Amino acid sequence: MTVLADVAARPRGSTGRKIGLGLLLVFLVVLPLGTNIEGQTWVTNARLFQFTQMFMLITLASNWNLTGGFTGYVDFGHAVFFGLGAYGTGILMTQQHGIQWPFWAAVLGGAVVAAIFAVLVGFPTLRLKGPYFSIAMLGTFVAMREIIRVTKPVTGGGVGLTLPPYLNRALFYYLTFGLAVLVVSVMWWIRRSEFGSSLIAIREDEVGAEMRGIDTTLHKITAFAIAGFLSGIVGGMWAYQNTFIDPDVVFIESRTVELVMMTMLGGLGTVAGPVVGAATIYWLRDVVWAAFFDWHLIVEGALLIGIVLFVPTGIVGMLGDRSGTSLQRLWGRWLGSRDRPGAGPDPPRAAPPQPQGPQGDAGDEP
Amino acid sequence: MTAIATEPLLEGRSVTKRFGGLIAVNDVDFVVYPREIVGLIGPNGSGKTTLFDCLSRVQPIDGGRVFFKGVEITRLKPHRVAHLGMARTFQVIRVYRKLTVLENLLVSRQWRGESLWNQLRPSHPDTEGQARRLIEFLTLEHLTDSPAGTLSGGQRRLLELGMALMPDPDLILLDEAASGVNPTLVETIKDRIRALNTEQGKAFLVVEHDMRFIADMCSRVYVLNYGEKLAEGTPQEVMANEAVIEAYFGA
Ligand SMILES: Nc1ncnc2c1ncn2[C@@H]1O[C@H](COP(=O)(O)OP(=O)(O)OP(=O)(O)O)[C@@H](O)[C@H]1O
Ligand SMILES: [Mg+2]
């Protein structure tokens, strides 16, 4: 519990914040009991379902942030791990031959598949820098969708797979809630650990980190595999809850974009950022959907542009946590510099001008 | 001078580095013995930093071989060289701007290939104690918890020096580590380098344009010019050398 209480604030959680966070957690734990209360209409099964979705988004955004925010490798194909987890779980639970795995074992199996894939794909792609990595991962994601589509005997192809139906909103609520709490705690722990500092060192200056003795390849791949594993678990839970998976409902491009947007809104490279961002956007979307149904994608797109331009360090950054980063910082050195990335020994950092958002990193350089 | 009958700590044989048509380091032989402070001087663009980059293995070496503690490092990965006990500072400062001064030091500690599992915890109190002592020595106490990105240029140089000392290396390559640092602190740094050298037997290879720094600190000096070794000897010998004077001050 003390671990969780500190999550909200990086340097030191104030007592007020700890109490607030504690109350919020207690509220979320007892919330499903509300369905038993006669006469109230707010806590419904549909409401629990919404919370379940939000918990999954918080978890996915936190995982994305491990590679995208801490390590600085902005992954546009992260949903591939979610998809592999979903398909791994689906396939293991619906095997025609041999034993059908129970849910919990299938989820772990799917997550292991996602983690192994992260290692395999990480070796070539994590050598790429900045936007080149992002685009390679987007390609990986799209390719995986087509691979799933054509491997019909195993994956059901375009027809998809139907998992054993299991309808228990409260159970999925607690599963996803527990996972979100666990993952955020893991991220908080990593941030305090030497491993976490090394990841940030890699983000800030990969060549320097390597010369100072950090095995950058090992660190990057490990972070990628952890993120892939945890997102694989979310995928498995999602598949079971949805009972039906096919390539088009699992591998949706907007799912990754969503994660990027949420993390950026909350604060890239902070523990609290993805949590705050995912929760905000999830509930905001409810409002936006209701208000501008036909327009919601445009409104969301505008929101993303607005974040990039005006709140580059996100909500957490605005609240004074300066330990995070921004897309401008991560990419500016590749897009703004005339040097070809990876060309010389002296990377981008050597070029003094660091593009900064209008109100972003102002205090960063003296 | 005192380097009789000991194994070299660092040895380069015909080290060569090209950038396209430009030969930045041309067939250079050099050696640093344990407990030595050796200077490396030369006009701007003579290849000093490039030679450092080759030694710390961020630049591929195009010709020749390099040995450190008897191990050939010509093709080793940068972090492996660091694990062997070589550290350096950078002419163009490289600190991790979003990490605090303390975190910058902690993350530069001695890794020497320890398992990732052990790194999944906060730094050991001993490591932190060592980092705090370095911060004190570098007179950066008031900035311990400030992000390195908020430090001034001179303060960042000091931090970098600390980051190079943090892993307790046997050889430290200093690339203009004193430039931009105020004169009193430069004297302190010199004292500290001497102390590290005499008390702990650490060796240094020092690039510096300030000849007084070189003359005060180094027992031997190599002079590079257009990537080639122009001269070597004691600081006095080198500074009296006609070719060196010409290279520095023009004909
Ligand atoms: N990455 C690179 N690509 C191409 N040429 C380079 C690169 N790095 C250095 N050079 C060239 O190699 C030569 C040696 O440069 P180097 O930085 O080693 O000089 P230096 O002796 O450290 O000079 P200074 O005293 O100014 O620091 C220069 O002509 C430089 O232009
Ligand atoms: Mg130089």
XYZ file of C-alpha atoms and ligand atoms in Angstrom:
649
model
C 0.000 0.000 0.000
C 2.782 2.431 0.776
C 4.174 1.568 -2.610
C 0.970 2.669 -4.256
C 0.665 5.746 -2.164
C 3.785 7.171 -3.717
C 2.846 6.533 -7.279
C 1.197 9.866 -7.833
C 4.270 11.896 -7.079
C 7.736 11.149 -8.329
C 10.082 12.784 -5.867
C 8.029 12.460 -2.666
C 4.291 12.042 -2.361
C 2.831 14.588 -0.013
C 0.657 13.208 2.759
C -2.408 14.776 1.168
C -1.754 12.999 -2.070
C -1.217 9.700 -0.332
C -4.529 9.972 1.483
C -6.288 11.003 -1.729
C -4.838 8.077 -3.601
C -5.710 5.691 -0.780
C -9.327 6.857 -0.769
C -9.515 6.483 -4.531
C -8.235 2.913 -4.309
C -10.710 2.046 -1.559
C -13.493 3.543 -3.651
C -12.487 1.459 -6.653
C -12.327 -1.689 -4.539
C -15.829 -1.320 -3.127
C -17.438 0.116 -6.254
C -18.752 -3.189 -7.688
C -20.625 -3.832 -4.432
C -22.796 -0.921 -5.461
C -24.636 -3.097 -7.953
C -26.349 -4.719 -4.974
C -27.768 -1.471 -3.703
C -31.453 -1.184 -4.562
C -32.678 1.879 -6.316
C -29.389 3.412 -7.487
C -28.724 3.560 -11.215
C -25.111 4.720 -11.411
C -23.256 1.502 -10.603
C -24.543 -0.821 -13.282
C -22.911 -3.702 -15.070
C -22.404 -1.351 -17.975
C -20.563 1.018 -15.643
C -18.329 -1.779 -14.388
C -17.602 -2.628 -18.004
C -16.513 0.952 -18.610
C -14.174 0.835 -15.652
C -12.771 -2.449 -16.910
C -11.972 -0.807 -20.235
C -10.323 2.074 -18.450
C -8.170 -0.200 -16.294
C -6.979 -2.007 -19.402
C -6.105 1.287 -21.079
C -4.231 2.459 -17.996
C -2.240 -0.774 -18.017
C -1.504 -0.622 -21.729
C -0.473 3.032 -21.548
C 1.832 2.288 -18.604
C 3.456 -0.537 -20.545
C 3.806 1.646 -23.598
C 5.431 4.288 -21.421
C 8.148 1.874 -20.322
C 9.605 1.808 -23.823
C 8.125 5.036 -25.188
C 8.534 7.289 -22.174
C 11.357 5.935 -20.050
C 13.567 4.436 -22.739
C 12.553 6.945 -25.406
C 11.614 4.468 -28.113
C 8.230 5.686 -29.341
C 6.436 2.524 -30.414
C 3.651 2.928 -32.968
C 2.941 -0.787 -33.044
C 2.648 -1.624 -29.372
C -0.828 -3.080 -29.893
C 0.890 -6.019 -31.609
C 1.665 -7.370 -28.117
C -1.920 -6.870 -27.048
C -2.953 -8.737 -30.200
C -0.550 -11.614 -29.642
C -1.771 -11.939 -26.067
C -5.362 -11.983 -27.256
C -4.682 -14.564 -29.962
C -2.413 -16.657 -27.766
C -5.134 -16.843 -25.150
C -7.841 -17.464 -27.748
C -5.938 -20.244 -29.484
C -4.946 -22.003 -26.265
C -8.488 -21.883 -24.900
C -10.162 -23.170 -28.053
C -7.791 -25.891 -29.226
C -9.577 -28.552 -31.233
C -6.931 -31.159 -30.559
C -5.422 -31.723 -27.162
C -6.481 -30.053 -23.958
C -8.095 -26.668 -23.901
C -6.158 -24.529 -21.466
C -7.884 -22.897 -18.540
C -8.147 -19.118 -18.776
C -5.348 -18.187 -16.384
C -2.853 -20.550 -18.032
C -3.868 -19.427 -21.499
C -3.384 -15.770 -20.546
C 0.104 -16.492 -19.255
C 0.838 -18.509 -22.401
C -0.318 -15.642 -24.602
C 1.764 -13.158 -22.629
C 4.853 -15.347 -22.949
C 4.312 -15.461 -26.706
C 4.077 -11.668 -26.740
C 7.272 -11.353 -24.681
C 9.189 -13.740 -26.935
C 8.009 -11.826 -29.946
C 9.171 -8.598 -28.300
C 12.662 -10.041 -27.930
C 12.755 -11.295 -31.517
C 11.446 -8.122 -33.072
C 13.368 -5.922 -30.647
C 16.773 -7.071 -31.843
C 16.415 -5.553 -35.299
C 14.023 -2.678 -34.536
C 15.573 -1.313 -31.341
C 18.694 -0.512 -33.340
C 16.675 2.072 -35.202
C 16.390 5.520 -33.740
C 13.599 8.041 -33.339
C 10.843 7.926 -35.946
C 12.555 5.084 -37.803
C 11.844 2.766 -34.905
C 8.264 3.991 -34.645
C 7.553 3.272 -38.290
C 9.244 -0.125 -38.208
C 6.968 -1.100 -35.334
C 3.902 0.181 -37.142
C 4.924 -2.052 -40.041
C 5.394 -4.997 -37.687
C 1.928 -4.435 -36.305
C 0.255 -4.329 -39.721
C 2.227 -7.357 -40.898
C 1.150 -9.332 -37.833
C -2.507 -8.640 -38.565
C -2.088 -10.073 -42.053
C -0.126 -13.056 -40.755
C -2.967 -13.825 -38.352
C -5.411 -13.459 -41.212
C -3.641 -15.951 -43.466
C -2.783 -18.575 -40.855
C -6.391 -19.663 -40.849
C -5.964 -23.230 -39.549
C -4.549 -21.906 -36.285
C -6.079 -18.485 -35.874
C -9.400 -18.874 -37.608
C -8.267 -16.293 -40.176
C -10.778 -13.608 -41.040
C -13.563 -15.603 -39.412
C -11.955 -15.256 -36.035
C -12.214 -17.320 -32.867
C -15.003 -17.625 -30.368
C -13.835 -18.184 -26.819
C -15.873 -19.981 -24.166
C -18.291 -17.284 -23.047
C -17.977 -16.131 -19.500
C -20.043 -13.249 -18.287
C -19.109 -11.862 -14.918
C -18.566 -8.129 -14.993
C -17.395 -7.939 -11.398
C -14.747 -10.594 -11.993
C -13.319 -8.796 -15.019
C -13.502 -5.568 -13.085
C -11.343 -6.981 -10.305
C -8.973 -8.774 -12.674
C -8.229 -5.670 -14.700
C -8.169 -3.451 -11.623
C -5.696 -5.771 -9.920
C -3.546 -5.893 -13.039
C -3.548 -2.110 -13.353
C -2.512 -1.685 -9.718
C 0.182 -4.317 -10.120
C 1.564 -2.852 -13.342
C 1.621 0.711 -12.069
C 3.428 -0.508 -8.942
C 5.922 -2.364 -11.117
C 6.532 0.804 -13.119
C 6.964 2.776 -9.937
C 9.462 0.230 -8.702
C 11.359 0.222 -11.986
C 11.539 4.002 -11.946
C 13.292 3.914 -8.565
C 15.593 1.060 -9.514
C 18.967 1.176 -11.177
C 17.415 -0.556 -14.152
C 14.958 2.329 -14.509
C 17.674 4.977 -14.217
C 19.612 3.143 -16.893
C 16.596 3.218 -19.199
C 16.317 6.966 -18.732
C 20.056 7.331 -19.280
C 19.599 5.475 -22.564
C 16.808 7.844 -23.518
C 18.855 10.898 -22.631
C 22.083 9.791 -24.297
C 22.341 6.269 -25.576
C 25.922 6.494 -26.824
C 27.074 8.037 -23.565
C 25.257 5.384 -21.556
C 26.991 2.655 -23.492
C 30.415 4.207 -22.974
C 29.673 4.394 -19.274
C 29.168 0.676 -19.046
C 25.436 0.183 -19.576
C 24.662 -2.761 -21.831
C 22.132 -0.770 -23.807
C 20.936 -3.611 -26.032
C 20.191 -5.829 -23.052
C 18.369 -3.046 -21.220
C 16.265 -2.020 -24.195
C 15.275 -5.574 -25.043
C 14.413 -6.355 -21.435
C 12.210 -3.289 -21.126
C 10.553 -4.154 -24.413
C 9.922 -7.735 -23.302
C 8.451 -6.638 -19.956
C 6.126 -4.216 -21.732
C 5.223 -6.877 -24.300
C 4.480 -9.460 -21.621
C 2.256 -7.152 -19.592
C 0.372 -5.926 -22.664
C -0.023 -9.566 -23.699
C -1.840 -10.197 -20.408
C -4.187 -7.311 -21.118
C -4.832 -8.739 -24.577
C -5.691 -12.121 -23.090
C -8.100 -10.629 -20.582
C -9.680 -8.541 -23.277
C -10.150 -11.559 -25.539
C -11.839 -13.584 -22.804
C -14.067 -10.719 -21.849
C -15.020 -10.018 -25.444
C -15.449 -13.765 -26.199
C -14.857 -13.075 -29.884
C -11.648 -12.103 -31.658
C -10.805 -11.545 -35.292
C -7.916 -9.632 -36.888
C -9.956 -6.488 -37.348
C -11.209 -6.127 -33.812
C -7.882 -7.024 -32.226
C -5.346 -5.264 -34.448
C -6.739 -1.756 -34.640
C -4.203 0.948 -35.505
C -6.036 3.506 -33.442
C -5.361 1.411 -30.347
C -1.672 2.298 -30.430
C -2.338 5.892 -31.356
C -4.662 6.033 -28.390
C -1.930 4.809 -26.049
C 0.535 7.357 -27.376
C -2.017 10.114 -26.994
C -2.972 9.104 -23.470
C 0.604 8.876 -22.282
C 1.494 12.185 -23.878
C -1.490 13.904 -22.322
C -0.605 12.535 -18.895
C 3.160 12.986 -19.170
C 5.711 10.917 -21.090
C 8.291 9.188 -18.967
C 6.540 9.575 -15.619
C 4.822 6.836 -13.632
C 1.636 8.803 -13.060
C 1.415 10.195 -16.601
C -0.119 7.201 -18.379
C -2.582 6.663 -15.518
C -3.791 10.242 -15.515
C -3.803 10.449 -19.312
C -5.660 7.186 -19.888
C -8.310 7.969 -17.279
C -8.798 11.496 -18.589
C -9.138 10.501 -22.203
C -11.360 7.543 -21.451
C -13.946 9.637 -19.637
C -13.498 12.605 -21.915
C -14.264 10.369 -24.830
C -17.599 9.495 -23.249
C -18.451 13.153 -23.268
C -17.045 13.754 -26.741
C -18.940 10.783 -28.136
C -22.159 12.001 -26.688
C -21.654 15.566 -27.846
C -20.133 15.081 -31.298
C -20.851 11.577 -32.360
C -19.962 12.035 -36.032
C -16.977 14.142 -35.213
C -15.328 12.333 -32.400
C -12.277 11.256 -34.393
C -11.688 14.803 -35.557
C -12.032 16.087 -32.029
C -9.576 13.482 -30.803
C -7.132 14.322 -33.576
C -7.322 17.977 -32.663
C -6.714 17.057 -29.054
C -3.551 15.164 -29.996
C -2.236 18.119 -31.977
C -3.111 20.393 -29.085
C -1.117 18.261 -26.661
C 1.937 18.184 -28.898
C 1.842 21.940 -29.372
C 0.737 23.289 -26.045
C 1.282 20.754 -23.256
C 4.302 18.765 -24.452
C 5.140 17.510 -20.979
C 1.530 16.606 -20.234
C -0.687 17.117 -17.215
C 1.890 15.758 -14.786
C 4.506 18.078 -16.273
C 2.140 21.015 -15.922
C 1.650 20.105 -12.283
C 5.365 20.542 -11.740
C 6.924 17.103 -12.216
C 9.860 17.920 -14.477
C 11.267 14.410 -14.647
C 9.234 13.489 -17.718
C 9.978 14.188 -21.341
C 8.101 15.191 -24.477
C 7.808 14.038 -28.047
C 9.655 17.182 -29.123
C 12.623 16.210 -27.005
C 12.569 12.603 -28.183
C 12.212 13.361 -31.854
C 13.492 16.878 -32.238
C 17.039 15.640 -32.352
C 16.243 13.374 -35.291
C 13.909 15.613 -37.202
C 15.522 18.935 -36.384
C 19.115 17.970 -36.929
C 20.676 17.772 -40.345
C 23.009 15.016 -39.197
C 21.974 11.581 -40.201
C 21.112 9.654 -37.050
C 23.703 7.115 -36.153
C 26.140 8.587 -38.627
C 28.742 9.880 -36.261
C 29.858 9.238 -32.785
C 28.493 12.449 -31.633
C 24.917 12.067 -31.666
C 22.339 14.628 -31.836
C 23.042 15.804 -28.332
C 26.155 17.408 -29.675
C 24.009 19.828 -31.598
C 23.123 22.397 -28.982
C 19.730 23.585 -30.201
C 17.150 21.382 -28.560
C 13.743 22.054 -29.983
C 11.456 23.020 -27.184
C 7.737 23.330 -26.990
C 6.287 26.745 -26.407
C 5.875 26.161 -22.699
C 7.653 22.873 -22.515
C 11.208 22.530 -21.436
C 11.825 26.184 -20.857
C 13.469 25.655 -17.504
C 15.507 22.829 -18.844
C 18.451 24.564 -20.376
C 19.849 27.430 -18.408
C 59.995 7.465 -16.889
C 58.932 5.146 -14.087
C 57.624 2.864 -16.755
C 60.372 0.332 -16.708
C 59.674 -3.344 -16.971
C 55.951 -3.073 -16.360
C 53.213 -4.228 -18.656
C 51.510 -1.329 -20.429
C 48.030 -0.491 -19.187
C 46.989 0.812 -22.566
C 48.796 0.213 -25.799
C 47.936 1.308 -29.327
C 49.741 -0.082 -32.337
C 49.432 1.794 -35.634
C 45.966 3.015 -34.794
C 44.279 4.518 -37.828
C 40.886 6.143 -38.272
C 39.466 7.536 -41.502
C 36.410 9.653 -42.194
C 35.923 9.201 -45.919
C 39.054 10.682 -47.445
C 40.166 12.360 -44.243
C 42.616 10.448 -42.101
C 41.750 11.692 -38.617
C 44.204 9.390 -36.820
C 47.101 8.120 -38.866
C 49.203 5.155 -37.815
C 49.661 6.292 -34.222
C 51.568 4.213 -31.668
C 51.191 5.055 -28.018
C 51.384 3.491 -24.622
C 50.197 4.388 -21.134
C 51.760 2.561 -18.215
C 50.016 1.963 -14.905
C 50.184 4.942 -12.504
C 51.098 7.335 -15.307
C 49.586 10.668 -16.258
C 50.129 11.122 -19.957
C 49.240 14.173 -22.016
C 47.813 14.229 -25.512
C 48.060 17.582 -27.220
C 47.760 19.004 -30.688
C 46.102 21.848 -32.585
C 42.342 21.878 -33.171
C 41.259 19.080 -35.428
C 44.427 17.069 -34.958
C 42.524 13.932 -33.985
C 42.678 13.845 -30.171
C 38.969 13.407 -29.578
C 38.748 10.951 -32.445
C 41.485 8.871 -30.848
C 39.513 8.875 -27.570
C 36.404 7.818 -29.486
C 38.356 4.928 -30.951
C 39.625 3.884 -27.532
C 36.181 3.961 -25.958
C 34.977 2.100 -29.023
C 32.231 4.405 -30.234
C 34.223 4.823 -33.421
C 35.269 1.756 -35.359
C 39.043 1.504 -35.647
C 40.061 1.240 -39.297
C 43.584 0.018 -38.777
C 45.913 -1.119 -36.046
C 45.200 -2.711 -32.692
C 44.523 -1.528 -29.163
C 45.215 -3.421 -25.959
C 43.955 -2.521 -22.503
C 45.280 -4.518 -19.548
C 46.597 -7.036 -22.018
C 43.154 -7.592 -23.543
C 42.671 -6.664 -27.159
C 39.828 -4.134 -27.278
C 40.062 -3.226 -30.964
C 36.607 -4.668 -31.668
C 35.068 -4.761 -28.213
C 31.726 -3.095 -27.485
C 31.859 0.227 -25.626
C 30.292 -1.085 -22.432
C 32.774 -3.959 -22.316
C 35.666 -1.531 -22.444
C 34.051 0.396 -19.603
C 33.703 -2.833 -17.611
C 37.417 -3.483 -18.073
C 38.108 -0.269 -16.176
C 38.401 2.555 -18.665
C 36.336 5.710 -18.216
C 36.306 9.043 -19.986
C 34.899 12.516 -20.093
C 33.661 14.233 -23.204
C 34.621 17.424 -24.908
C 30.985 17.882 -25.876
C 29.310 17.324 -22.546
C 27.155 14.262 -22.120
C 25.142 14.270 -18.949
C 21.688 12.758 -18.621
C 19.720 15.952 -18.470
C 16.501 14.625 -16.973
C 18.229 12.686 -14.223
C 19.323 14.503 -11.085
C 22.985 15.081 -10.286
C 22.856 12.213 -7.796
C 21.111 9.903 -10.258
C 23.640 10.785 -12.954
C 26.396 9.567 -10.684
C 24.544 6.487 -9.473
C 23.823 5.349 -13.003
C 27.507 5.715 -13.885
C 28.656 3.340 -11.187
C 30.687 0.243 -11.821
C 28.528 -2.293 -13.652
C 31.029 -4.930 -14.696
C 28.470 -7.232 -16.219
C 26.286 -7.821 -13.193
C 22.881 -9.378 -13.747
C 19.858 -7.298 -14.579
C 18.064 -8.893 -11.671
C 20.419 -7.151 -9.258
C 19.690 -3.869 -10.934
C 15.999 -4.124 -10.161
C 16.469 -2.392 -6.853
C 17.516 1.089 -5.823
C 21.235 1.765 -5.654
C 23.167 0.269 -2.789
C 23.805 2.643 0.148
C 27.570 2.271 -0.410
C 27.186 3.401 -3.987
C 25.115 6.313 -2.822
C 27.691 7.213 -0.197
C 30.384 7.222 -2.843
C 28.244 9.402 -5.095
C 27.595 11.875 -2.291
C 31.303 12.127 -1.492
C 32.018 12.909 -5.136
C 29.277 15.534 -5.160
C 30.890 17.128 -2.149
C 34.314 17.082 -3.762
C 32.890 18.672 -6.896
C 31.181 21.333 -4.746
C 27.791 20.475 -6.188
C 26.015 19.647 -2.885
C 23.349 22.295 -3.349
C 22.458 20.730 -6.696
C 22.305 17.094 -5.585
C 18.651 16.691 -6.490
C 18.510 19.103 -9.424
C 18.122 17.712 -12.928
C 21.466 17.864 -14.707
C 19.764 19.817 -17.499
C 19.518 22.812 -15.175
C 23.259 22.968 -14.446
C 25.591 25.522 -15.977
C 28.219 24.445 -18.482
C 31.008 24.429 -15.910
C 28.897 22.535 -13.391
C 28.126 19.929 -16.030
C 31.861 19.504 -16.690
C 32.363 18.815 -13.024
C 29.480 16.373 -12.984
C 31.007 14.592 -15.959
C 34.289 14.273 -14.162
C 32.395 12.721 -11.269
C 30.640 10.339 -13.626
C 34.003 9.213 -14.966
C 35.357 8.644 -11.445
C 32.246 6.866 -10.213
C 33.049 3.400 -11.621
C 36.466 3.435 -9.928
C 38.300 2.952 -13.224
C 42.003 2.268 -13.651
C 42.433 4.547 -16.639
C 40.595 7.800 -17.150
C 40.593 9.683 -20.426
C 40.017 13.379 -19.848
C 38.976 15.402 -22.891
C 39.393 19.048 -21.904
C 37.828 18.344 -18.543
C 39.008 21.646 -17.102
C 37.817 23.985 -19.825
C 35.170 26.346 -18.561
C 35.835 25.494 -14.940
C 36.855 28.386 -12.692
C 40.588 28.631 -11.898
C 40.435 27.787 -8.188
C 38.427 24.681 -8.919
C 40.849 23.739 -11.697
C 43.590 23.750 -9.060
C 41.424 21.535 -6.849
C 40.791 19.193 -9.746
C 44.513 18.988 -10.440
C 45.160 18.154 -6.792
C 42.460 15.534 -6.879
C 43.867 13.956 -10.035
C 47.323 13.871 -8.456
C 45.888 12.298 -5.325
C 43.999 9.678 -7.305
C 47.200 9.005 -9.164
C 49.577 8.714 -6.235
C 47.228 7.230 -3.630
C 45.124 4.928 -5.759
C 47.464 4.415 -8.673
C 45.007 5.572 -11.286
C 46.354 6.380 -14.739
C 45.187 9.313 -16.827
C 45.374 10.241 -20.473
C 44.744 13.958 -20.638
C 43.752 16.132 -23.574
C 44.118 19.782 -22.678
C 44.932 22.964 -24.576
C 46.221 24.684 -21.442
C 49.959 23.985 -21.526
C 50.388 24.799 -17.866
C 47.920 22.093 -16.980
C 49.880 19.627 -19.124
C 53.257 20.725 -17.801
C 52.057 20.508 -14.186
C 50.406 17.149 -14.483
C 51.990 14.955 -17.096
C 55.172 12.950 -17.058
C 55.005 12.287 -20.781
C 53.220 13.933 -23.681
C 52.208 12.854 -27.169
C 51.687 15.501 -29.805
C 49.302 14.928 -32.690
C 49.153 17.013 -35.825
C 46.825 16.238 -38.713
C 46.276 12.820 -37.194
C 49.950 11.946 -37.100
C 52.188 11.634 -34.117
C 54.459 14.635 -34.324
C 56.461 14.210 -31.154
C 56.602 12.568 -27.760
C 58.593 13.135 -24.610
C 58.480 15.060 -21.368
C 56.460 18.278 -21.431
C 59.719 20.280 -21.478
C 61.153 18.325 -24.395
C 57.964 18.561 -26.374
C 57.499 22.263 -25.818
C 61.027 22.932 -26.984
C 60.493 20.860 -30.112
C 60.704 22.948 -33.316
C 58.059 20.957 -35.147
C 55.626 21.306 -32.267
C 56.120 25.044 -32.035
C 55.564 25.314 -35.746
C 52.397 23.209 -35.625
C 50.994 25.318 -32.836
C 52.020 28.768 -33.888
C 52.404 28.374 -37.636
C 55.474 28.920 -39.725
N 32.148 12.056 -37.021
C 33.033 12.636 -37.857
N 32.821 12.599 -39.190
C 33.693 13.176 -40.033
N 34.810 13.796 -39.659
C 35.084 13.860 -38.346
C 34.212 13.285 -37.377
N 34.738 13.501 -36.144
C 35.875 14.183 -36.337
N 36.095 14.393 -37.656
C 37.262 15.082 -38.229
O 38.411 14.484 -37.721
C 39.412 15.471 -37.456
C 39.876 15.335 -36.034
O 38.857 15.791 -35.179
P 38.980 15.718 -33.604
O 37.657 16.078 -33.035
O 39.510 14.397 -33.232
O 40.032 16.855 -33.282
P 40.628 17.303 -31.886
O 42.057 17.058 -31.923
O 39.866 16.708 -30.782
O 40.355 18.876 -31.968
P 39.961 19.920 -30.811
O 41.212 20.317 -30.136
O 39.383 21.062 -31.574
O 38.991 19.254 -29.933
C 38.793 16.805 -37.783
O 39.255 17.193 -39.058
C 37.309 16.533 -37.831
O 36.705 17.345 -38.783
Mg 38.713 17.403 -29.318
